[in-house]
């Protein structure tokens, strides 16, 4: 019987989880598990609700990426209505989705992860946070705050509030964009792009300091799943599924979104309330894949905007002729996507049709089943509903972006623990690195629980008789 | 003002969506001002994970859904001089409590048995036990201030914090409401 190290909670992530590291008798890592510790049950308690409530209700899955749920849910409801929504409504939804990508990626990089990168993985945990960053690198911290604010402000201008706006509805959006709001949004974009570009440049300088982390932070072959446009470009709102393998070979392509059940299965492990999606044709757990910014950039043939495509070239150069395999580079990909989102948002807002007032199609429920899929900041998000003749929900299935990465996160912490953790002599920085792997994935556990918390970190090392041989608290 | 006289603040999320904490982060540039007056000693956004024995102000987001939530709520009550129940889930149970109208086993089975293609079964290993009934925070511990909203806006949170820093008891009902 070996020993167990428990990291509880994993901090500076969006949600509530702990990690257990299982050691053999010699003190080597035998296994590592990532436990999501809360569960809510949306798939059941939505039963009986009128379907038009679903976008606003399921947005409450997550306060970080509520817009993703609004998008996927509204699209599932469009499917129930059996309508094609006005093109301006599509573009307005896209603008809000991109605004969210900006604020959520900014949160992940600046507020949660940059303290590790700038203050150091081994720095004092008391100041290893946004407030510590404000003292050491105030410009970067302020940039992060401002960039997130730009995204949140666009969301507020469209939907009336920053978190849980109710503006996206079945059939489109509830109101058009005003000229004043468009002007104000466009005015913020150059500042956002300046911040995004200088952050990208400073990050490229930083990564030279982390060769070991890049090598051991969830760096292994997996497939990648994401949406792409019909021409193979980077896509966040619609399009088709693409799955690519670790060598860059396309495994499955142009899969219509409504056919997700043909390619995605979900498994359960007894140690987590988060399920484990896998590529169904390959079975579990061989069908492991990753989603999110890393997957989207690995999968797409191009971004489709000027500066982002230049940044994409630099991303490709990280690992010539193959998809980028290190999960550390989720950060890299995230910064490229911020640039893309700002450029694409500008294009959409500059289109003359964006002010059209026809932004909603109206119908009653025509289908009894609806599927909506979109790219959340963390990866592909799927909502699937069934309704009765009165339009009341009878069944729901949600496959959450973070969930897709569950297998890879577990494998990633094991790899990092094997390399960095000395089971016979614990140091705080070793364990922070294990947590930092999780931060690369930017898991949104409030989503994944379709759940959530926080407790003191107490690490105890027990011998096989259960005696405490080493302990630390932070 | 010296570091020693800063107000200490602890925050935690129980069963919620983290939206109230995100609204706290929506203080944006006011976070810089806040950092001069307040020391965030414990929170999901910092790494100091031991809740100090005495904290001036505690903020809890989310409802009480697990044994662990229950423990955390009690720990916060025991150690925080002033405890705030932040947001509709904390104040009323809100969305997390929607599962109360179903049997917990049915809720678990939908997620972990019915909607699954491999290894169905209810997870339990190294996980906190779910309560049969989700409760608002004041059903398990005494709360000093309720702040409604889903989530309460950053302006509301700022009003509450600045009033507290000035030594006054805030009245959030002027700025927010359920569902705001």
PDB file of C-alpha atoms in Angstrom, chain B residues 2-167:
ATOM      1  CA  UNK B   2       0.188  50.666   7.164  1.00  0.00           C
ATOM      2  CA  UNK B   3      -0.164  47.037   6.114  1.00  0.00           C
ATOM      3  CA  UNK B   4      -1.024  46.113   9.681  1.00  0.00           C
ATOM      4  CA  UNK B   5      -4.222  48.166   9.645  1.00  0.00           C
ATOM      5  CA  UNK B   6      -5.623  46.786   6.412  1.00  0.00           C
ATOM      6  CA  UNK B   7      -9.046  45.177   6.560  1.00  0.00           C
ATOM      7  CA  UNK B   8      -8.757  41.442   5.984  1.00  0.00           C
ATOM      8  CA  UNK B   9     -11.134  39.872   3.463  1.00  0.00           C
ATOM      9  CA  UNK B  10     -11.812  36.204   2.773  1.00  0.00           C
ATOM     10  CA  UNK B  11     -14.020  34.883  -0.023  1.00  0.00           C
ATOM     11  CA  UNK B  12     -15.171  31.421  -1.058  1.00  0.00           C
ATOM     12  CA  UNK B  13     -17.553  29.883  -3.534  1.00  0.00           C
ATOM     13  CA  UNK B  14     -19.826  27.072  -2.503  1.00  0.00           C
ATOM     14  CA  UNK B  15     -22.364  25.723  -5.011  1.00  0.00           C
ATOM     15  CA  UNK B  16     -22.701  28.558  -7.500  1.00  0.00           C
ATOM     16  CA  UNK B  17     -21.464  29.482 -10.935  1.00  0.00           C
ATOM     17  CA  UNK B  18     -18.593  31.788  -9.819  1.00  0.00           C
ATOM     18  CA  UNK B  19     -20.479  34.697 -11.395  1.00  0.00           C
ATOM     19  CA  UNK B  20     -20.440  36.642  -8.108  1.00  0.00           C
ATOM     20  CA  UNK B  21     -16.651  36.319  -7.932  1.00  0.00           C
ATOM     21  CA  UNK B  22     -16.443  37.392 -11.568  1.00  0.00           C
ATOM     22  CA  UNK B  23     -18.556  40.419 -10.695  1.00  0.00           C
ATOM     23  CA  UNK B  24     -16.045  41.144  -7.907  1.00  0.00           C
ATOM     24  CA  UNK B  25     -13.310  41.060 -10.580  1.00  0.00           C
ATOM     25  CA  UNK B  26     -15.454  43.440 -12.635  1.00  0.00           C
ATOM     26  CA  UNK B  27     -14.375  46.072 -10.086  1.00  0.00           C
ATOM     27  CA  UNK B  28     -11.583  46.414 -12.678  1.00  0.00           C
ATOM     28  CA  UNK B  29      -9.404  49.464 -11.875  1.00  0.00           C
ATOM     29  CA  UNK B  30     -11.089  49.716  -8.478  1.00  0.00           C
ATOM     30  CA  UNK B  31      -9.283  46.469  -7.603  1.00  0.00           C
ATOM     31  CA  UNK B  32      -6.085  48.524  -7.455  1.00  0.00           C
ATOM     32  CA  UNK B  33      -7.652  50.930  -4.972  1.00  0.00           C
ATOM     33  CA  UNK B  34      -9.082  48.025  -3.037  1.00  0.00           C
ATOM     34  CA  UNK B  35      -5.679  46.372  -2.769  1.00  0.00           C
ATOM     35  CA  UNK B  36      -4.416  49.488  -0.935  1.00  0.00           C
ATOM     36  CA  UNK B  37      -7.055  49.213   1.770  1.00  0.00           C
ATOM     37  CA  UNK B  38      -7.921  45.540   1.934  1.00  0.00           C
ATOM     38  CA  UNK B  39      -5.812  42.437   2.273  1.00  0.00           C
ATOM     39  CA  UNK B  40      -7.384  39.466   0.475  1.00  0.00           C
ATOM     40  CA  UNK B  41      -6.146  36.770   2.850  1.00  0.00           C
ATOM     41  CA  UNK B  42      -8.076  33.838   1.430  1.00  0.00           C
ATOM     42  CA  UNK B  43      -9.910  33.422  -1.867  1.00  0.00           C
ATOM     43  CA  UNK B  44     -10.086  31.242  -4.976  1.00  0.00           C
ATOM     44  CA  UNK B  45      -8.073  33.930  -6.790  1.00  0.00           C
ATOM     45  CA  UNK B  46      -5.102  33.797  -4.399  1.00  0.00           C
ATOM     46  CA  UNK B  47      -2.861  30.925  -3.281  1.00  0.00           C
ATOM     47  CA  UNK B  48      -2.972  31.401   0.487  1.00  0.00           C
ATOM     48  CA  UNK B  49      -5.217  28.481   1.247  1.00  0.00           C
ATOM     49  CA  UNK B  50      -5.422  28.430   5.019  1.00  0.00           C
ATOM     50  CA  UNK B  51      -8.343  30.544   6.267  1.00  0.00           C
ATOM     51  CA  UNK B  52      -6.803  32.634   9.076  1.00  0.00           C
ATOM     52  CA  UNK B  53      -8.283  32.181  12.578  1.00  0.00           C
ATOM     53  CA  UNK B  54      -9.724  35.719  12.579  1.00  0.00           C
ATOM     54  CA  UNK B  55     -10.860  37.572   9.465  1.00  0.00           C
ATOM     55  CA  UNK B  56     -12.666  40.930   9.371  1.00  0.00           C
ATOM     56  CA  UNK B  57     -15.013  40.291   6.449  1.00  0.00           C
ATOM     57  CA  UNK B  58     -16.050  36.994   4.869  1.00  0.00           C
ATOM     58  CA  UNK B  59     -17.968  36.671   1.616  1.00  0.00           C
ATOM     59  CA  UNK B  60     -19.687  33.450   0.569  1.00  0.00           C
ATOM     60  CA  UNK B  61     -21.053  32.846  -2.921  1.00  0.00           C
ATOM     61  CA  UNK B  62     -23.301  29.907  -3.756  1.00  0.00           C
ATOM     62  CA  UNK B  63     -25.699  27.612  -1.987  1.00  0.00           C
ATOM     63  CA  UNK B  64     -24.920  24.744   0.395  1.00  0.00           C
ATOM     64  CA  UNK B  65     -25.059  21.501  -1.623  1.00  0.00           C
ATOM     65  CA  UNK B  66     -22.456  19.158  -0.132  1.00  0.00           C
ATOM     66  CA  UNK B  67     -21.036  18.159   3.233  1.00  0.00           C
ATOM     67  CA  UNK B  68     -17.969  20.160   2.260  1.00  0.00           C
ATOM     68  CA  UNK B  69     -20.031  23.302   1.598  1.00  0.00           C
ATOM     69  CA  UNK B  70     -21.599  22.846   5.016  1.00  0.00           C
ATOM     70  CA  UNK B  71     -18.191  22.579   6.643  1.00  0.00           C
ATOM     71  CA  UNK B  72     -16.925  25.654   4.796  1.00  0.00           C
ATOM     72  CA  UNK B  73     -19.942  27.753   5.724  1.00  0.00           C
ATOM     73  CA  UNK B  74     -19.436  26.840   9.399  1.00  0.00           C
ATOM     74  CA  UNK B  75     -15.719  27.558   9.218  1.00  0.00           C
ATOM     75  CA  UNK B  76     -16.364  30.973   7.668  1.00  0.00           C
ATOM     76  CA  UNK B  77     -18.966  31.785  10.301  1.00  0.00           C
ATOM     77  CA  UNK B  78     -16.616  30.770  13.067  1.00  0.00           C
ATOM     78  CA  UNK B  79     -13.715  32.861  11.846  1.00  0.00           C
ATOM     79  CA  UNK B  80     -15.217  35.913  10.130  1.00  0.00           C
ATOM     80  CA  UNK B  81     -16.328  38.898  12.202  1.00  0.00           C
ATOM     81  CA  UNK B  82     -18.796  39.946   9.514  1.00  0.00           C
ATOM     82  CA  UNK B  83     -20.263  37.416   7.090  1.00  0.00           C
ATOM     83  CA  UNK B  84     -21.851  38.384   3.769  1.00  0.00           C
ATOM     84  CA  UNK B  85     -24.142  36.105   1.800  1.00  0.00           C
ATOM     85  CA  UNK B  86     -23.419  37.232  -1.764  1.00  0.00           C
ATOM     86  CA  UNK B  87     -25.763  36.612  -4.663  1.00  0.00           C
ATOM     87  CA  UNK B  88     -29.053  34.841  -5.193  1.00  0.00           C
ATOM     88  CA  UNK B  89     -27.720  31.281  -4.785  1.00  0.00           C
ATOM     89  CA  UNK B  90     -26.278  32.133  -1.360  1.00  0.00           C
ATOM     90  CA  UNK B  91     -29.352  34.151  -0.342  1.00  0.00           C
ATOM     91  CA  UNK B  92     -32.143  31.947  -1.671  1.00  0.00           C
ATOM     92  CA  UNK B  93     -30.704  28.702  -3.060  1.00  0.00           C
ATOM     93  CA  UNK B  94     -31.628  29.882  -6.571  1.00  0.00           C
ATOM     94  CA  UNK B  95     -30.574  27.639  -9.484  1.00  0.00           C
ATOM     95  CA  UNK B  96     -28.640  24.992  -7.485  1.00  0.00           C
ATOM     96  CA  UNK B  97     -31.766  24.371  -5.392  1.00  0.00           C
ATOM     97  CA  UNK B  98     -33.799  23.537  -8.502  1.00  0.00           C
ATOM     98  CA  UNK B  99     -32.678  19.949  -8.009  1.00  0.00           C
ATOM     99  CA  UNK B 100     -34.609  19.852  -4.714  1.00  0.00           C
ATOM    100  CA  UNK B 101     -37.822  19.019  -6.555  1.00  0.00           C
ATOM    101  CA  UNK B 102     -36.239  15.789  -7.845  1.00  0.00           C
ATOM    102  CA  UNK B 103     -34.929  12.780  -6.009  1.00  0.00           C
ATOM    103  CA  UNK B 104     -31.136  13.101  -5.741  1.00  0.00           C
ATOM    104  CA  UNK B 105     -30.623   9.574  -7.092  1.00  0.00           C
ATOM    105  CA  UNK B 106     -32.596  10.426 -10.223  1.00  0.00           C
ATOM    106  CA  UNK B 107     -30.514  13.559 -10.728  1.00  0.00           C
ATOM    107  CA  UNK B 108     -27.283  11.575 -10.399  1.00  0.00           C
ATOM    108  CA  UNK B 109     -28.524   8.787 -12.648  1.00  0.00           C
ATOM    109  CA  UNK B 110     -29.430  11.167 -15.462  1.00  0.00           C
ATOM    110  CA  UNK B 111     -25.876  12.481 -15.558  1.00  0.00           C
ATOM    111  CA  UNK B 112     -23.841   9.399 -14.683  1.00  0.00           C
ATOM    112  CA  UNK B 113     -25.911   6.440 -15.880  1.00  0.00           C
ATOM    113  CA  UNK B 114     -28.392   7.467 -18.591  1.00  0.00           C
ATOM    114  CA  UNK B 115     -26.285  10.020 -20.507  1.00  0.00           C
ATOM    115  CA  UNK B 116     -23.167   7.868 -20.610  1.00  0.00           C
ATOM    116  CA  UNK B 117     -21.631   5.471 -23.159  1.00  0.00           C
ATOM    117  CA  UNK B 118     -18.884   3.866 -21.008  1.00  0.00           C
ATOM    118  CA  UNK B 119     -18.476   2.885 -17.358  1.00  0.00           C
ATOM    119  CA  UNK B 120     -21.813   4.178 -16.003  1.00  0.00           C
ATOM    120  CA  UNK B 121     -22.058   4.557 -12.242  1.00  0.00           C
ATOM    121  CA  UNK B 122     -22.383   7.179  -9.500  1.00  0.00           C
ATOM    122  CA  UNK B 123     -18.992   8.663  -8.568  1.00  0.00           C
ATOM    123  CA  UNK B 124     -18.128   8.677  -4.849  1.00  0.00           C
ATOM    124  CA  UNK B 125     -14.414   8.000  -4.420  1.00  0.00           C
ATOM    125  CA  UNK B 126     -12.661  10.857  -2.572  1.00  0.00           C
ATOM    126  CA  UNK B 127     -15.661  13.120  -3.240  1.00  0.00           C
ATOM    127  CA  UNK B 128     -17.853  15.058  -0.792  1.00  0.00           C
ATOM    128  CA  UNK B 129     -21.314  13.643  -0.175  1.00  0.00           C
ATOM    129  CA  UNK B 130     -24.134  15.574  -1.812  1.00  0.00           C
ATOM    130  CA  UNK B 131     -26.883  16.827   0.500  1.00  0.00           C
ATOM    131  CA  UNK B 132     -30.380  15.613  -0.373  1.00  0.00           C
ATOM    132  CA  UNK B 133     -31.604  19.215  -0.125  1.00  0.00           C
ATOM    133  CA  UNK B 134     -29.711  22.285  -1.305  1.00  0.00           C
ATOM    134  CA  UNK B 135     -29.959  25.139   1.236  1.00  0.00           C
ATOM    135  CA  UNK B 136     -29.278  28.879   1.297  1.00  0.00           C
ATOM    136  CA  UNK B 137     -26.403  29.834   3.579  1.00  0.00           C
ATOM    137  CA  UNK B 138     -28.490  31.396   6.354  1.00  0.00           C
ATOM    138  CA  UNK B 139     -30.235  28.059   6.823  1.00  0.00           C
ATOM    139  CA  UNK B 140     -27.007  26.594   8.155  1.00  0.00           C
ATOM    140  CA  UNK B 141     -25.202  29.563   9.751  1.00  0.00           C
ATOM    141  CA  UNK B 142     -26.102  33.100  10.839  1.00  0.00           C
ATOM    142  CA  UNK B 143     -25.418  35.736   8.179  1.00  0.00           C
ATOM    143  CA  UNK B 144     -24.780  39.449   8.830  1.00  0.00           C
ATOM    144  CA  UNK B 145     -25.649  40.868   5.411  1.00  0.00           C
ATOM    145  CA  UNK B 146     -27.567  39.654   2.358  1.00  0.00           C
ATOM    146  CA  UNK B 147     -26.640  40.969  -1.092  1.00  0.00           C
ATOM    147  CA  UNK B 148     -29.108  39.870  -3.794  1.00  0.00           C
ATOM    148  CA  UNK B 149     -28.431  39.697  -7.510  1.00  0.00           C
ATOM    149  CA  UNK B 150     -27.532  37.147 -10.143  1.00  0.00           C
ATOM    150  CA  UNK B 151     -24.877  38.323  -9.821  1.00  0.00           C
ATOM    151  CA  UNK B 152     -24.842  41.555  -7.792  1.00  0.00           C
ATOM    152  CA  UNK B 153     -23.179  44.145 -10.048  1.00  0.00           C
ATOM    153  CA  UNK B 154     -19.623  45.320  -9.445  1.00  0.00           C
ATOM    154  CA  UNK B 155     -21.083  48.699  -8.430  1.00  0.00           C
ATOM    155  CA  UNK B 156     -23.185  46.986  -5.758  1.00  0.00           C
ATOM    156  CA  UNK B 157     -20.188  45.067  -4.443  1.00  0.00           C
ATOM    157  CA  UNK B 158     -18.169  48.290  -4.406  1.00  0.00           C
ATOM    158  CA  UNK B 159     -20.895  50.114  -2.445  1.00  0.00           C
ATOM    159  CA  UNK B 160     -20.983  47.325   0.118  1.00  0.00           C
ATOM    160  CA  UNK B 161     -17.209  47.215   0.525  1.00  0.00           C
ATOM    161  CA  UNK B 162     -16.723  50.992   0.705  1.00  0.00           C
ATOM    162  CA  UNK B 163     -19.465  51.337   3.306  1.00  0.00           C
ATOM    163  CA  UNK B 164     -17.859  48.587   5.364  1.00  0.00           C
ATOM    164  CA  UNK B 165     -14.435  50.191   5.015  1.00  0.00           C
ATOM    165  CA  UNK B 166     -15.954  53.439   6.273  1.00  0.00           C
ATOM    166  CA  UNK B 167     -17.272  51.616   9.315  1.00  0.00           C
TER     167      UNK B 167
END
